[in-house]
Short mmCIF file of C-alpha atoms in Angstrom, two decimals:
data_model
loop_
_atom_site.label_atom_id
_atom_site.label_comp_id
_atom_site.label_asym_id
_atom_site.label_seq_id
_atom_site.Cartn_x
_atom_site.Cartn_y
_atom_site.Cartn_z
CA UNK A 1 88.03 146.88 130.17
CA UNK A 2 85.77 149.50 130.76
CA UNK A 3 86.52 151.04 134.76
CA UNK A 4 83.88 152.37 136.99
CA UNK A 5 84.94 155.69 138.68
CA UNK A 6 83.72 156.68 141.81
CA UNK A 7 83.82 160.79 141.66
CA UNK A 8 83.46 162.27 145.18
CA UNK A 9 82.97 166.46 145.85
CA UNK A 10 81.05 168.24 147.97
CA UNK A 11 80.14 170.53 145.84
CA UNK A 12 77.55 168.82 143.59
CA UNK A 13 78.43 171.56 140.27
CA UNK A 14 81.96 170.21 140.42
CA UNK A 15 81.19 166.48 141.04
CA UNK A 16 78.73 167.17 137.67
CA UNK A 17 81.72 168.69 135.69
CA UNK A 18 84.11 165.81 136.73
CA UNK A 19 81.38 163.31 136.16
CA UNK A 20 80.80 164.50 132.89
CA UNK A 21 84.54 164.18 131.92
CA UNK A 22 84.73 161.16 133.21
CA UNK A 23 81.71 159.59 131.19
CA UNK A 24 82.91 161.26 128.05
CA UNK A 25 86.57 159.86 128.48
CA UNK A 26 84.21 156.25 128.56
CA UNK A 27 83.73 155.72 132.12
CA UNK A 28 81.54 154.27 134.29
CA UNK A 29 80.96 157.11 137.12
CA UNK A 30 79.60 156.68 140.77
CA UNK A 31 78.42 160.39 142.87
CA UNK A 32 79.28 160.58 145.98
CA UNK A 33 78.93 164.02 148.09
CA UNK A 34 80.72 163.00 150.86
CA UNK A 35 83.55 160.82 152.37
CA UNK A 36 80.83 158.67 154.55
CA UNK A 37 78.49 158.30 151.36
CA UNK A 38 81.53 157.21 148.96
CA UNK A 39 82.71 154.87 151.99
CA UNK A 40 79.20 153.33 151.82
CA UNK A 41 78.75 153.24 147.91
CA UNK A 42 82.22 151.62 147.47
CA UNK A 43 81.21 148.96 150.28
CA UNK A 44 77.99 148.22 148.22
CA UNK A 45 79.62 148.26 144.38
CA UNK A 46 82.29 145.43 143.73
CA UNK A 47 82.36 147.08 140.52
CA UNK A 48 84.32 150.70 141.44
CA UNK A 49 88.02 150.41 140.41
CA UNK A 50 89.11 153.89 140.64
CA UNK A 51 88.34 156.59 143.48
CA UNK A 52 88.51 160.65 142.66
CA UNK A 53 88.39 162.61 145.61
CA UNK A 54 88.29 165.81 146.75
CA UNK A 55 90.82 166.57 149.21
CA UNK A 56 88.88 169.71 150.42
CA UNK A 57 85.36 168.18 151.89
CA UNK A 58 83.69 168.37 155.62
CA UNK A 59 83.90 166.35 157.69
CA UNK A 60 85.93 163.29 156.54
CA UNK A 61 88.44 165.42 153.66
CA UNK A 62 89.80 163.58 150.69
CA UNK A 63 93.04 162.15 152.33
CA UNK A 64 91.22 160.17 155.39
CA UNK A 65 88.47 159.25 152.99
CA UNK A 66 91.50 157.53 150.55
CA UNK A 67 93.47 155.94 153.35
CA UNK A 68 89.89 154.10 154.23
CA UNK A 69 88.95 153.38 150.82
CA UNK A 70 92.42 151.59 150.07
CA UNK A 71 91.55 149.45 153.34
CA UNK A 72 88.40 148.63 151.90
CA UNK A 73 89.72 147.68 148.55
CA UNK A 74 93.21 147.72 148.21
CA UNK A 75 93.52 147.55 145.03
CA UNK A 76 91.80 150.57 143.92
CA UNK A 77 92.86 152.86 142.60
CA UNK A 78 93.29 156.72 144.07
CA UNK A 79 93.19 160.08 142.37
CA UNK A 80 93.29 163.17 144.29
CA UNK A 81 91.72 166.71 143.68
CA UNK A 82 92.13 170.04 145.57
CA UNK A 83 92.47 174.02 144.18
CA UNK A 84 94.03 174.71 147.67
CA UNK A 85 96.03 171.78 149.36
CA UNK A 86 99.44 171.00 148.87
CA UNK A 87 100.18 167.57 147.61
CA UNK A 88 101.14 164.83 150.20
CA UNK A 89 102.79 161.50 149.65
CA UNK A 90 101.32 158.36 148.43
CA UNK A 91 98.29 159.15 145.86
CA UNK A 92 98.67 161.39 142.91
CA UNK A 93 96.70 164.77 142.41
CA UNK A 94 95.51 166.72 140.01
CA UNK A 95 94.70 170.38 140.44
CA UNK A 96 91.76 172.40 140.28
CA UNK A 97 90.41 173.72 137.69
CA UNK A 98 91.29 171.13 134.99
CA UNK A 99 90.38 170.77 131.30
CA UNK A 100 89.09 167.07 130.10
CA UNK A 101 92.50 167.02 128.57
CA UNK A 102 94.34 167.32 131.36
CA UNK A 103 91.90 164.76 133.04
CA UNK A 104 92.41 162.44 130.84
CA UNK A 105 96.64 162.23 130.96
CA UNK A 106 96.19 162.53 134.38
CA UNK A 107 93.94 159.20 134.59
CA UNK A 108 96.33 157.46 131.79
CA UNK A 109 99.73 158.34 133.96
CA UNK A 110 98.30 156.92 137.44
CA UNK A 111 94.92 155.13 136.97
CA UNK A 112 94.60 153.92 133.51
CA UNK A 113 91.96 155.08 130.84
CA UNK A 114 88.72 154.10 130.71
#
């Protein structure tokens, strides 16, 4: 089954990058440049299995912005990225910067492949 990613950064040359992974690995991928917009898009798409957030954003960061999702659809599934922050509990991270390949075992140890 082929998943549809939701990829949320707020800075749109990283959300490209990842987005590009992401399709190349065989996903579906969703943009989102902001905790409010993903909150919205995931409302709107039945379709979006897995979120990938930025932990680092304005306004609503990456952790707030996963605690909502998982109310909104608690079964999706979270991925976390951040250069900076320090891993918390509950939803697995990867760390900035990343290659595809490390991408990729990240999303087939906690999310699944594409």
């Amino acid at each position: 089954m082929k998943h549809t990613v939701l990829v949320v950064d707020d800075d749109a040359d990283v959300l490209d990058v990842i987005a590009t992974m992401l399709e190349v690995l065989g996903c579906d991928v969703v943009r989102a440049s902001s905790g409010a917009e993903a909150l919205d898009t995931l409302a709107g798409n039945e379709k979006i299995s897995i979120l990938i957030t930025d932990i680092n954003m304005p306004g609503m960061d990456g952790h707030e912005l996963a605690e909502r999702a998982i109310r909104i659809r608690p079964k999706l599934k979270v991925l976390q990225l951040s250069g900076r922050e320090r891993r918390r509990d509950g939803f697995p991270m990867i760390r900035k910067p990343f290659s595809e390949d490390d991408l990729a075992r990240v999303m087939r140890e906690t999310t699944g492949v594409c």
